[in-house]
Amino acid sequence: MSYTAHVDTFARDNLPPRSQWPEFLFELPELKYPARMNCAAELLDKPVTRGHGHRIALRSPDGECTYTQLFTQANRIANVLVREMGLKPGNRVLLRGPNNPMMAACWFAVMKAGGVCVATMPLLRAKELTDVITKAEITHALCDKRLQEDLDLALPNCPTLTTIRYWYDDAQDSLDSLALRQPLTFGNVPTASDDVALIAFTSGTTGKPKGTVHFHRDVIAQCDCFPRSIMKMQKEDIVCGTPPIAFTFGLGGMLCFPLRYGASTVLVEKHTPQNLLETIQRFNATTCFTSPIMYRQMAALLGNSARRGDLKSLKTCVSAGEALPDPTRQAFKDATGIEIIDGIGSTEMMHIFISHTAEKVRRGATGYAIPGYRATVLGEDGKPCKPGTVGKLAVKGPTGCRYLADERQKNYVQNGWNVTGDAYLMDEDGYFFYQARTDDMIISAGYNIAGPEVETALLAHPAVAECGVVGWPDEERGTIVKAFVVLKPGNERGPAMVTTLQNYVKKAIAPYKYPRQIEFIDTLPRTETGKVQRFKLRKQP
Ligand code: 3UK
């Protein structure tokens, strides 16, 4: 067995067998890591020892925090974990809070103490928490006091979880008070670069949640790929955005990436399109990470008059989580002059693996495999298919899927490829065009129809705010295309609008794809990470 700093080897013991791992690629020189590495030391201690400590690491509505302050706070919390809470390297620590400075400090503290971090989305309820705590055999928890209620409800069913401290709390034994009594220094646990750093649970829509296991080196590898070659992040950057730190999109974008580049991150607990715009202005943000719908709604708020002046600091905008429809890209560009960088990532791959620089955008495409990753489209026979053919997206690179004790490993990893569950097409130049989730493809009267293509056509109509397209049972045709449409204010629902939208789609794409039914609704059901929940739109049998 290779070296590990973990005393509790639960996470390592529950990795899939090696034969079921994807192939990993470390061809780029920046991806050659030493055998021992603690990602907190890389991201936090190094900037401080290299004289960068006076610079701002975190910004929030409550104030600023330098690299040195974040470093000492993380050290103090790591001391609490070890001295007061009895954490042993390898124990799983539940981390529960919205994006705020304590959440960030606690994340680094867990890394420093050699714990395995299991961060959960703030909105998770007792039942979902119980599943996660049970699956990962979580022993310790650090939790924002305001999220105590659901954790309390889960506890009776979670015998492994025995030691909890709350933050943003005045009590004598709160994390804040305990931390104040600890030394400012901490000896980081000397983890192996392939020691488990975190288990991220997927926001899947069906079945029990899957825990994706990532090593200390994976945390650093994600930082050395997308933000380096595509975003070209710099120490002057001020990053803002919406994805929770508990979602790997947010862990990378809102925490690890900015620290890797000596930049700073703006942590705000809750964002609407309106206050995200305000955050950008107030903090002079240069960089924004959010979902397609947020860009669409921000564009609508800004209107078509060139309001670029309001957002003059903003340079780089990254969209992920769902496909970015071209009408949304164009609307945001009209309002701000900025070409959004689209990127597909997944919890299994940790972060983005197909994307494009702003200069190399191609309309309708997610982009190309970014440096460090390879991507292909697999046909029915499991072999890469010709350009121009729709098939299953498959990728490999320095990160990849390892589910914690889960049979479904065999679905995601096939012949060394990570198969994401997305239907894609690759063109002759290696650009990848999203079609749909493989299980969301609509088969109507023998035709294969990708719902997102119909959505894109509808979104280009000026009356449409947002929409979701699904297959709908129909006696005659088996399945028909049905659109759920949210109209922009000032537009009237009714048969005339239905006909207008149907004709509009028929002109934009092949007429057989048009939505035979259109239903108007007030809002689309979405996950906390901004994805449309199509299963909630489909007719429940
Ligand atoms: C879909 C996209 C088209 C796609 C994620 C960036 O979304 C993330 O992780 P999840 O595990 O979901 C993964 C699935 O979401 N998807 C994400 N981005 C795009 N589809 N275009 C896109 N740009 O179905 C993928 O398989 O929740 C995104 C970084 C980290 C992440 N975890």
Coordinates of C-alpha atoms and ligand atoms in Angstrom, one line a residue:
M1 CA 0.0 0.0 0.0
S2 CA 1.3 3.5 -0.8
Y3 CA 1.9 6.2 1.8
T4 CA -1.1 7.8 3.4
A5 CA -1.4 10.3 6.3
H6 CA -4.9 9.1 7.1
V7 CA -5.3 7.1 10.3
D8 CA -8.9 6.5 9.5
T9 CA -8.8 5.0 6.0
F10 CA -12.5 4.7 5.4
A11 CA -12.5 6.9 2.3
R12 CA -9.6 5.2 0.7
D13 CA -11.0 1.7 1.6
N14 CA -14.3 2.6 -0.2
L15 CA -12.8 3.8 -3.5
P16 CA -13.8 1.7 -6.5
P17 CA -11.4 -1.1 -7.5
R18 CA -8.5 0.2 -9.6
S19 CA -9.9 -1.7 -12.7
Q20 CA -12.9 0.6 -12.6
W21 CA -11.0 3.9 -12.4
P22 CA -10.9 6.2 -15.4
E23 CA -7.6 6.7 -17.1
F24 CA -5.8 9.8 -15.7
L25 CA -3.7 12.1 -17.9
F26 CA -0.9 14.3 -16.4
E27 CA 0.8 15.3 -19.6
L28 CA 1.1 19.0 -19.0
P29 CA 4.2 20.0 -17.1
E30 CA 2.1 22.0 -14.5
L31 CA 0.3 18.8 -13.6
K32 CA 3.3 16.9 -12.3
Y33 CA 2.8 16.9 -8.5
P34 CA 5.0 15.6 -5.7
A35 CA 4.0 12.5 -3.8
R36 CA 3.1 14.5 -0.7
M37 CA 0.9 17.6 -1.0
N38 CA -1.7 19.3 1.2
C39 CA -3.9 21.4 -1.0
A40 CA -4.4 24.0 1.8
A41 CA -0.6 24.5 2.0
E42 CA -0.5 25.1 -1.7
L43 CA -3.4 27.5 -1.8
L44 CA -3.0 29.3 1.5
D45 CA 0.3 28.8 3.3
K46 CA 2.5 29.3 0.2
P47 CA 1.1 32.8 -0.7
V48 CA 1.7 33.8 2.9
T49 CA 5.3 32.5 3.1
R50 CA 6.0 34.1 -0.3
G51 CA 5.2 37.6 1.0
H52 CA 1.7 37.8 -0.4
G53 CA 0.0 37.8 3.1
H54 CA -1.1 41.5 3.1
R55 CA -3.2 41.1 0.0
I56 CA -7.0 40.6 0.2
A57 CA -8.1 37.0 -0.1
L58 CA -11.8 37.3 0.8
R59 CA -14.3 40.2 0.5
S60 CA -17.8 40.1 1.8
P61 CA -20.5 42.6 2.7
D62 CA -19.1 42.5 6.3
G63 CA -15.5 43.4 5.3
E64 CA -12.3 42.1 4.0
C65 CA -9.8 39.5 5.0
T66 CA -6.2 39.2 4.0
Y67 CA -4.4 36.0 3.0
T68 CA -2.6 36.1 6.4
Q69 CA -5.9 36.6 8.3
L70 CA -7.5 33.7 6.4
F71 CA -4.4 31.6 7.1
T72 CA -4.4 32.2 10.8
Q73 CA -8.2 31.7 11.1
A74 CA -7.9 28.4 9.3
N75 CA -5.0 27.4 11.6
R76 CA -7.1 28.2 14.7
I77 CA -10.1 26.2 13.4
A78 CA -7.8 23.3 12.5
N79 CA -6.6 23.5 16.1
V80 CA -10.2 23.3 17.3
L81 CA -10.8 20.3 15.1
V82 CA -7.8 18.4 16.5
R83 CA -7.6 19.6 20.1
E84 CA -11.2 20.2 21.0
M85 CA -13.1 17.9 18.7
G86 CA -10.7 15.0 18.5
L87 CA -10.4 14.9 14.7
K88 CA -8.1 12.1 13.4
P89 CA -6.7 12.4 9.8
G90 CA -9.2 10.8 7.4
N91 CA -12.3 11.4 9.5
R92 CA -15.1 12.9 7.5
V93 CA -16.2 16.4 8.4
L94 CA -19.6 17.8 7.3
L95 CA -19.4 21.4 6.4
R96 CA -22.6 23.3 6.1
G97 CA -23.0 26.9 5.3
P98 CA -23.7 29.5 2.6
N99 CA -20.8 31.2 0.9
N100 CA -19.3 33.3 3.7
P101 CA -15.8 33.9 5.2
M102 CA -16.2 31.3 8.0
M103 CA -17.3 28.7 5.4
A104 CA -14.0 29.4 3.5
A105 CA -11.9 29.3 6.7
C106 CA -13.5 26.0 7.8
W107 CA -12.8 24.4 4.4
F108 CA -9.1 25.2 4.7
A109 CA -9.1 24.1 8.3
V110 CA -10.4 20.6 7.4
M111 CA -7.8 20.3 4.6
K112 CA -5.0 21.3 7.0
A113 CA -6.1 18.8 9.6
G114 CA -6.2 16.0 7.1
G115 CA -10.0 15.6 7.3
V116 CA -12.2 14.6 4.4
C117 CA -14.5 17.5 3.7
V118 CA -18.2 16.8 2.9
A119 CA -19.8 20.1 2.1
T120 CA -23.5 20.2 1.7
M121 CA -25.7 22.7 -0.1
P122 CA -27.5 25.1 2.4
L123 CA -30.9 24.0 1.2
L124 CA -30.4 20.3 1.9
R125 CA -33.1 19.0 4.3
A126 CA -32.9 16.4 7.1
K127 CA -33.7 13.4 4.9
E128 CA -31.0 14.3 2.3
L129 CA -28.5 15.2 5.1
T130 CA -29.1 11.8 6.7
D131 CA -28.3 10.0 3.4
V132 CA -25.1 11.9 3.0
I133 CA -24.0 11.5 6.6
T134 CA -24.8 7.8 6.6
K135 CA -23.1 7.1 3.3
A136 CA -19.9 8.9 4.1
E137 CA -19.9 7.8 7.8
I138 CA -19.4 11.4 8.9
T139 CA -18.1 11.8 12.4
H140 CA -17.7 15.6 12.8
A141 CA -19.6 18.7 11.6
L142 CA -19.0 22.4 11.4
C143 CA -22.2 24.2 10.7
D144 CA -23.5 27.8 10.3
K145 CA -25.7 28.4 13.3
R146 CA -28.6 29.4 11.1
L147 CA -28.6 26.0 9.5
Q148 CA -28.8 24.1 12.7
E149 CA -32.5 23.1 12.5
D150 CA -32.3 20.6 9.7
L151 CA -29.1 19.1 11.1
D152 CA -30.8 18.6 14.4
L153 CA -33.7 16.8 12.7
A154 CA -31.2 14.5 11.0
L155 CA -29.2 13.7 14.1
P156 CA -31.4 11.0 15.6
N157 CA -30.8 8.9 12.5
C158 CA -27.1 9.6 12.3
P159 CA -25.2 7.7 15.0
T160 CA -21.8 8.2 13.5
L161 CA -22.0 12.0 13.8
T162 CA -21.0 12.7 17.4
T163 CA -19.1 16.0 17.4
I164 CA -20.5 19.3 16.1
R165 CA -19.6 22.9 16.5
Y166 CA -21.6 25.9 15.2
W167 CA -20.2 29.2 13.8
Y168 CA -21.7 32.7 13.8
D169 CA -22.8 31.9 17.3
D170 CA -22.0 33.7 20.6
A171 CA -22.1 30.6 22.8
Q172 CA -19.1 29.7 25.0
D173 CA -18.4 26.6 23.1
S174 CA -19.2 28.0 19.6
L175 CA -16.6 27.5 16.9
D176 CA -15.9 31.3 16.9
S177 CA -15.2 31.4 20.6
L178 CA -13.1 28.2 20.6
A179 CA -11.1 29.4 17.7
L180 CA -10.2 32.6 19.5
R181 CA -8.5 30.6 22.3
Q182 CA -6.3 28.6 19.9
P183 CA -2.8 29.3 18.7
L184 CA -2.3 31.1 15.4
T185 CA -0.2 28.3 13.9
F186 CA -0.9 24.8 12.9
G187 CA 1.3 22.0 11.6
N188 CA -0.5 20.8 8.4
V189 CA -1.1 17.1 8.2
P190 CA 1.4 15.8 5.6
T191 CA -1.1 14.3 3.2
A192 CA -0.2 12.2 0.2
S193 CA -1.2 13.9 -3.0
D194 CA -3.5 11.0 -3.5
D195 CA -5.0 11.1 0.0
V196 CA -8.7 11.9 -0.2
A197 CA -9.5 15.6 0.4
L198 CA -13.2 15.7 -0.2
I199 CA -16.3 13.8 -1.1
A200 CA -18.7 15.8 -3.2
F201 CA -22.3 14.5 -3.5
T202 CA -23.9 14.9 -6.8
S203 CA -27.0 17.0 -7.2
G204 CA -28.6 14.1 -9.2
T205 CA -32.3 14.1 -9.7
T206 CA -33.0 10.4 -9.1
G207 CA -31.9 7.7 -6.7
K208 CA -29.6 7.9 -3.7
P209 CA -27.0 10.6 -3.9
K210 CA -23.6 9.5 -5.3
G211 CA -20.4 10.6 -3.4
T212 CA -17.6 11.6 -5.8
V213 CA -14.2 11.2 -4.2
H214 CA -11.4 13.8 -4.9
F215 CA -7.8 13.8 -3.8
H216 CA -5.6 16.7 -2.7
R217 CA -3.9 16.7 -6.1
D218 CA -7.3 16.9 -7.8
V219 CA -8.1 20.1 -6.0
I220 CA -4.9 21.6 -7.3
A221 CA -5.2 20.1 -10.8
Q222 CA -8.6 21.8 -11.3
C223 CA -6.9 25.1 -10.5
D224 CA -4.0 24.4 -12.9
C225 CA -6.3 23.7 -15.9
F226 CA -9.4 25.9 -16.6
P227 CA -8.6 29.1 -14.8
R228 CA -5.0 29.0 -16.1
S229 CA -5.3 28.2 -19.8
I230 CA -8.9 29.4 -20.5
M231 CA -9.6 32.2 -18.0
K232 CA -6.0 33.4 -17.6
M233 CA -6.8 34.4 -14.0
Q234 CA -4.4 37.0 -12.5
K235 CA -3.6 38.2 -9.0
E236 CA -5.5 41.5 -9.8
D237 CA -8.7 39.6 -10.3
I238 CA -11.7 40.1 -8.1
V239 CA -14.0 37.1 -8.4
C240 CA -17.7 37.0 -7.7
G241 CA -20.6 34.7 -8.5
T242 CA -23.3 32.4 -7.2
P243 CA -22.3 28.8 -7.1
P244 CA -22.1 27.5 -3.5
I245 CA -18.7 26.4 -2.2
A246 CA -20.5 23.1 -1.5
F247 CA -20.9 22.6 -5.2
T248 CA -17.6 21.8 -7.0
F249 CA -18.4 24.6 -9.5
G250 CA -18.3 27.0 -6.6
L251 CA -15.5 25.3 -4.7
G252 CA -13.3 25.9 -7.7
G253 CA -14.6 29.2 -9.0
M254 CA -15.4 30.9 -5.7
L255 CA -12.5 29.7 -3.5
C256 CA -9.7 27.6 -4.9
F257 CA -9.1 29.3 -8.3
P258 CA -8.8 32.8 -6.9
L259 CA -6.4 31.7 -4.1
R260 CA -4.3 29.7 -6.6
Y261 CA -3.7 32.9 -8.5
G262 CA -3.3 35.2 -5.6
A263 CA -6.6 36.9 -6.5
S264 CA -9.5 37.7 -4.2
T265 CA -13.0 36.3 -4.0
V266 CA -16.3 38.1 -3.0
L267 CA -18.4 35.8 -0.8
V268 CA -22.1 36.7 -0.7
E269 CA -24.6 34.4 0.9
K270 CA -27.5 34.9 -1.5
H271 CA -27.7 36.3 -4.9
T272 CA -30.6 37.4 -7.1
P273 CA -29.8 38.8 -10.6
Q274 CA -30.3 42.3 -9.2
N275 CA -27.9 42.0 -6.3
L276 CA -25.3 40.1 -8.4
L277 CA -25.2 43.2 -10.6
E278 CA -24.8 45.3 -7.5
T279 CA -22.1 43.0 -6.1
I280 CA -20.1 43.4 -9.4
Q281 CA -20.4 47.2 -9.1
R282 CA -19.7 47.5 -5.4
F283 CA -16.7 45.3 -5.4
N284 CA -15.4 46.2 -8.8
A285 CA -15.4 42.5 -9.7
T286 CA -13.5 41.5 -12.8
T287 CA -14.7 37.9 -13.0
C288 CA -18.1 36.3 -12.6
F289 CA -19.1 32.6 -12.2
T290 CA -22.8 31.8 -12.6
S291 CA -25.5 29.9 -14.4
P292 CA -27.0 30.6 -17.9
I293 CA -30.3 31.8 -16.4
M294 CA -28.6 34.4 -14.2
Y295 CA -26.8 35.9 -17.3
R296 CA -30.2 35.9 -19.1
Q297 CA -31.9 37.7 -16.2
M298 CA -29.0 40.1 -15.7
A299 CA -29.2 41.0 -19.4
A300 CA -32.9 41.6 -19.1
L301 CA -32.4 43.9 -16.1
L302 CA -29.7 45.9 -17.9
G303 CA -31.8 46.2 -21.0
N304 CA -30.5 46.7 -24.5
S305 CA -29.1 50.2 -24.0
A306 CA -25.4 49.7 -23.7
R307 CA -25.0 49.8 -19.9
R308 CA -21.4 48.7 -20.1
G309 CA -20.4 51.7 -17.9
D310 CA -22.2 50.2 -14.9
L311 CA -20.1 47.1 -15.0
K312 CA -16.8 48.6 -16.3
S313 CA -14.7 46.4 -14.0
L314 CA -16.1 43.2 -15.4
K315 CA -14.0 41.3 -17.9
T316 CA -14.5 37.5 -17.7
C317 CA -17.8 35.8 -17.3
V318 CA -18.1 32.0 -17.0
S319 CA -21.3 30.1 -17.4
A320 CA -21.7 26.4 -16.4
G321 CA -24.2 24.0 -14.9
E322 CA -26.4 23.9 -17.9
A323 CA -26.1 24.5 -21.6
L324 CA -25.8 28.2 -22.5
P325 CA -28.4 28.9 -25.1
D326 CA -27.1 31.2 -27.9
P327 CA -29.9 33.8 -27.5
T328 CA -28.7 34.2 -23.8
R329 CA -25.1 34.6 -24.9
Q330 CA -26.2 37.3 -27.5
A331 CA -28.5 39.1 -25.0
F332 CA -25.7 39.3 -22.4
K333 CA -23.3 40.5 -25.1
D334 CA -25.7 43.2 -26.3
A335 CA -26.1 44.4 -22.7
T336 CA -22.5 44.4 -21.6
G337 CA -20.2 43.8 -24.6
I338 CA -18.9 40.6 -22.9
E339 CA -18.6 37.3 -24.6
I340 CA -19.5 34.7 -22.0
I341 CA -17.1 31.7 -21.6
D342 CA -19.3 28.6 -21.6
G343 CA -17.9 25.5 -20.0
I344 CA -19.2 22.0 -19.1
G345 CA -18.0 20.5 -15.9
S346 CA -19.4 17.9 -13.5
T347 CA -19.1 16.9 -9.9
E348 CA -17.4 13.7 -11.0
M349 CA -14.7 15.5 -13.0
M350 CA -14.7 18.2 -10.3
H351 CA -14.6 21.2 -12.7
I352 CA -14.7 22.3 -16.3
F353 CA -13.2 20.2 -19.1
I354 CA -14.7 21.5 -22.3
S355 CA -14.7 25.3 -22.8
H356 CA -13.4 28.0 -25.0
T357 CA -11.6 31.4 -24.7
A358 CA -13.7 34.4 -25.5
E359 CA -11.8 34.8 -28.8
K360 CA -12.4 31.2 -29.8
V361 CA -16.1 31.1 -29.2
R362 CA -18.2 29.2 -31.8
R363 CA -22.0 29.9 -31.7
G364 CA -24.0 27.0 -30.3
A365 CA -20.9 25.1 -29.1
T366 CA -19.7 24.5 -25.5
G367 CA -16.1 24.6 -26.8
Y368 CA -13.2 22.2 -27.2
A369 CA -11.4 19.9 -24.8
I370 CA -9.3 22.3 -22.7
P371 CA -5.5 21.8 -22.2
G372 CA -5.0 18.7 -20.0
Y373 CA -8.2 17.0 -21.1
R374 CA -9.2 14.8 -24.0
A375 CA -12.8 14.4 -25.2
T376 CA -14.6 12.3 -27.8
V377 CA -18.1 11.2 -28.7
L378 CA -18.9 7.5 -28.4
G379 CA -21.3 5.7 -30.6
E380 CA -23.7 2.8 -29.7
D381 CA -20.8 0.4 -30.0
G382 CA -18.8 2.3 -27.4
K383 CA -16.2 3.5 -29.9
P384 CA -15.5 7.1 -30.9
C385 CA -17.7 8.0 -33.8
K386 CA -17.2 10.3 -36.8
P387 CA -17.4 14.0 -36.5
G388 CA -21.0 15.2 -37.0
T389 CA -22.6 12.2 -35.3
V390 CA -24.6 12.5 -32.1
G391 CA -23.4 10.2 -29.3
K392 CA -22.3 10.0 -25.7
L393 CA -19.7 12.5 -24.5
A394 CA -16.6 10.9 -23.0
V395 CA -13.6 12.7 -21.4
K396 CA -10.4 12.0 -19.6
G397 CA -7.8 14.2 -17.9
P398 CA -6.1 14.8 -14.6
T399 CA -9.4 14.5 -12.7
G400 CA -12.0 11.8 -13.0
C401 CA -14.8 9.8 -11.5
R402 CA -14.4 7.7 -8.4
Y403 CA -17.7 7.1 -6.6
L404 CA -17.6 6.1 -3.0
A405 CA -18.7 2.5 -2.8
D406 CA -21.2 2.7 -5.6
E407 CA -22.3 0.2 -8.3
R408 CA -23.0 3.2 -10.6
Q409 CA -19.2 3.6 -11.1
K410 CA -19.6 1.2 -14.1
N411 CA -22.1 3.6 -15.7
Y412 CA -19.9 6.7 -15.5
V413 CA -16.5 5.0 -16.3
Q414 CA -16.3 2.9 -19.4
N415 CA -13.0 1.7 -21.0
G416 CA -11.1 4.4 -19.1
W417 CA -13.4 7.2 -20.3
N418 CA -15.6 9.3 -18.1
V419 CA -19.1 9.1 -19.7
T420 CA -21.0 12.1 -18.5
G421 CA -24.5 11.2 -19.5
D422 CA -24.7 14.0 -22.1
A423 CA -25.5 13.6 -25.8
Y424 CA -23.0 15.6 -27.8
L425 CA -21.8 16.1 -31.4
M426 CA -18.2 17.0 -32.3
D427 CA -17.5 18.9 -35.5
E428 CA -14.4 18.5 -37.8
D429 CA -12.5 21.1 -35.7
G430 CA -13.0 19.5 -32.4
Y431 CA -15.8 21.8 -31.1
F432 CA -18.4 20.0 -29.0
F433 CA -22.1 20.8 -29.5
Y434 CA -24.5 19.9 -26.6
Q435 CA -27.7 18.1 -27.5
A436 CA -29.4 17.0 -24.3
R437 CA -28.9 14.8 -21.3
T438 CA -28.9 11.3 -22.8
D439 CA -32.0 10.4 -20.8
D440 CA -33.7 13.7 -21.8
M441 CA -33.7 13.0 -25.6
I442 CA -37.2 13.1 -26.8
I443 CA -38.3 10.4 -29.3
S444 CA -41.4 11.6 -31.1
A445 CA -42.9 9.8 -34.1
G446 CA -39.6 8.1 -34.7
Y447 CA -37.5 11.3 -34.6
N448 CA -34.9 12.0 -32.0
I449 CA -35.4 15.5 -30.7
A450 CA -33.2 17.4 -28.3
G451 CA -35.3 19.5 -25.9
P452 CA -32.6 22.2 -25.5
E453 CA -32.6 22.8 -29.3
V454 CA -36.3 23.7 -29.1
E455 CA -35.6 25.7 -26.0
T456 CA -32.9 27.7 -27.8
A457 CA -35.4 28.5 -30.6
L458 CA -38.0 29.6 -28.2
L459 CA -35.6 31.8 -26.1
A460 CA -34.8 33.8 -29.2
H461 CA -38.4 35.1 -29.2
P462 CA -38.7 38.5 -27.4
A463 CA -41.7 37.4 -25.3
V464 CA -40.0 34.4 -23.7
A465 CA -38.2 34.8 -20.4
E466 CA -37.3 31.2 -19.9
C467 CA -38.6 27.8 -21.0
G468 CA -38.2 24.0 -20.5
V469 CA -39.0 21.4 -23.2
V470 CA -39.9 17.8 -22.5
G471 CA -41.4 14.7 -24.1
W472 CA -45.1 14.4 -23.2
P473 CA -47.3 11.2 -23.5
D474 CA -49.7 11.4 -26.4
E475 CA -52.2 8.7 -27.5
E476 CA -51.6 9.1 -31.2
R477 CA -47.9 9.9 -31.4
G478 CA -46.6 8.1 -28.3
T479 CA -44.7 11.2 -27.3
I480 CA -45.0 14.8 -28.4
V481 CA -42.8 17.8 -27.7
K482 CA -44.2 20.0 -25.0
A483 CA -42.9 23.4 -23.9
F484 CA -43.4 25.1 -20.6
V485 CA -42.9 28.8 -21.1
V486 CA -42.4 31.7 -18.7
L487 CA -43.4 34.9 -20.5
K488 CA -41.7 38.3 -20.0
P489 CA -43.9 40.8 -18.2
G490 CA -46.3 42.5 -20.5
N491 CA -47.1 39.5 -22.7
E492 CA -50.4 37.8 -22.7
R493 CA -50.9 34.1 -22.3
G494 CA -53.4 32.4 -24.6
P495 CA -54.0 30.6 -27.8
A496 CA -52.7 33.5 -29.9
M497 CA -49.3 33.4 -28.1
V498 CA -49.2 29.6 -28.5
T499 CA -49.6 29.9 -32.3
T500 CA -47.1 32.7 -32.5
L501 CA -44.5 30.7 -30.6
Q502 CA -45.2 27.5 -32.6
N503 CA -44.8 29.3 -35.9
Y504 CA -41.6 31.0 -34.7
V505 CA -40.0 27.7 -33.8
K506 CA -41.1 26.1 -37.1
K507 CA -39.2 28.9 -39.0
A508 CA -36.1 28.6 -36.8
I509 CA -35.6 24.8 -36.8
A510 CA -36.9 21.7 -38.6
P511 CA -40.7 22.1 -38.3
Y512 CA -41.2 18.5 -36.9
K513 CA -39.5 19.7 -33.7
Y514 CA -42.0 22.4 -32.9
P515 CA -43.8 22.1 -29.5
R516 CA -47.3 20.7 -30.2
Q517 CA -48.3 21.7 -26.7
I518 CA -47.3 24.9 -24.9
E519 CA -48.2 25.6 -21.3
F520 CA -47.5 28.9 -19.6
I521 CA -46.2 28.8 -16.1
D522 CA -44.9 31.4 -13.6
T523 CA -41.4 29.9 -12.9
L524 CA -39.5 26.8 -13.9
P525 CA -38.5 24.3 -11.2
R526 CA -34.8 24.5 -10.7
T527 CA -32.2 22.9 -8.4
E528 CA -30.1 25.0 -6.0
T529 CA -27.4 24.9 -8.7
G530 CA -29.5 26.5 -11.3
K531 CA -30.5 23.5 -13.4
V532 CA -34.0 23.1 -14.8
Q533 CA -35.6 20.0 -13.2
R534 CA -37.1 18.5 -16.4
F535 CA -38.3 15.5 -14.4
K536 CA -40.7 17.8 -12.5
L537 CA -42.1 19.1 -15.8
R538 CA -42.7 15.7 -17.2
K539 CA -46.1 14.1 -16.6
Q540 CA -45.8 11.9 -13.6
P541 CA -47.2 8.5 -14.5
Ligands
3UK1 C1 -24.6 19.6 -17.3 C2 -23.8 21.3 -18.9 C3 -24.2 21.8 -21.1 C4 -24.2 18.4 -18.0 C5 -20.5 21.6 -12.8 C6 -19.0 23.2 -13.8 O1 -22.8 21.3 -13.4 C7 -21.8 20.8 -12.8 O2 -21.8 19.6 -12.2 P1 -23.1 18.6 -11.9 O3 -22.6 17.3 -11.4 O4 -23.8 18.4 -13.4 C8 -23.0 17.9 -14.5 C9 -23.9 18.0 -15.7 O5 -24.5 19.3 -15.9 N1 -23.8 20.8 -17.6 C10 -22.9 21.4 -16.8 N2 -22.4 22.5 -17.5 C11 -22.9 22.4 -18.8 N3 -24.4 21.0 -20.0 N4 -23.3 22.9 -21.1 C12 -22.7 23.2 -20.0 N5 -21.9 24.3 -20.0 O6 -25.3 17.5 -18.2 C13 -23.2 17.7 -17.0 O7 -23.0 16.3 -17.3 O8 -24.1 19.3 -11.1 C14 -20.2 22.5 -13.8 C15 -18.1 23.0 -12.8 C16 -18.3 22.0 -11.8 C17 -19.5 21.3 -11.8 N6 -19.8 20.4 -10.8

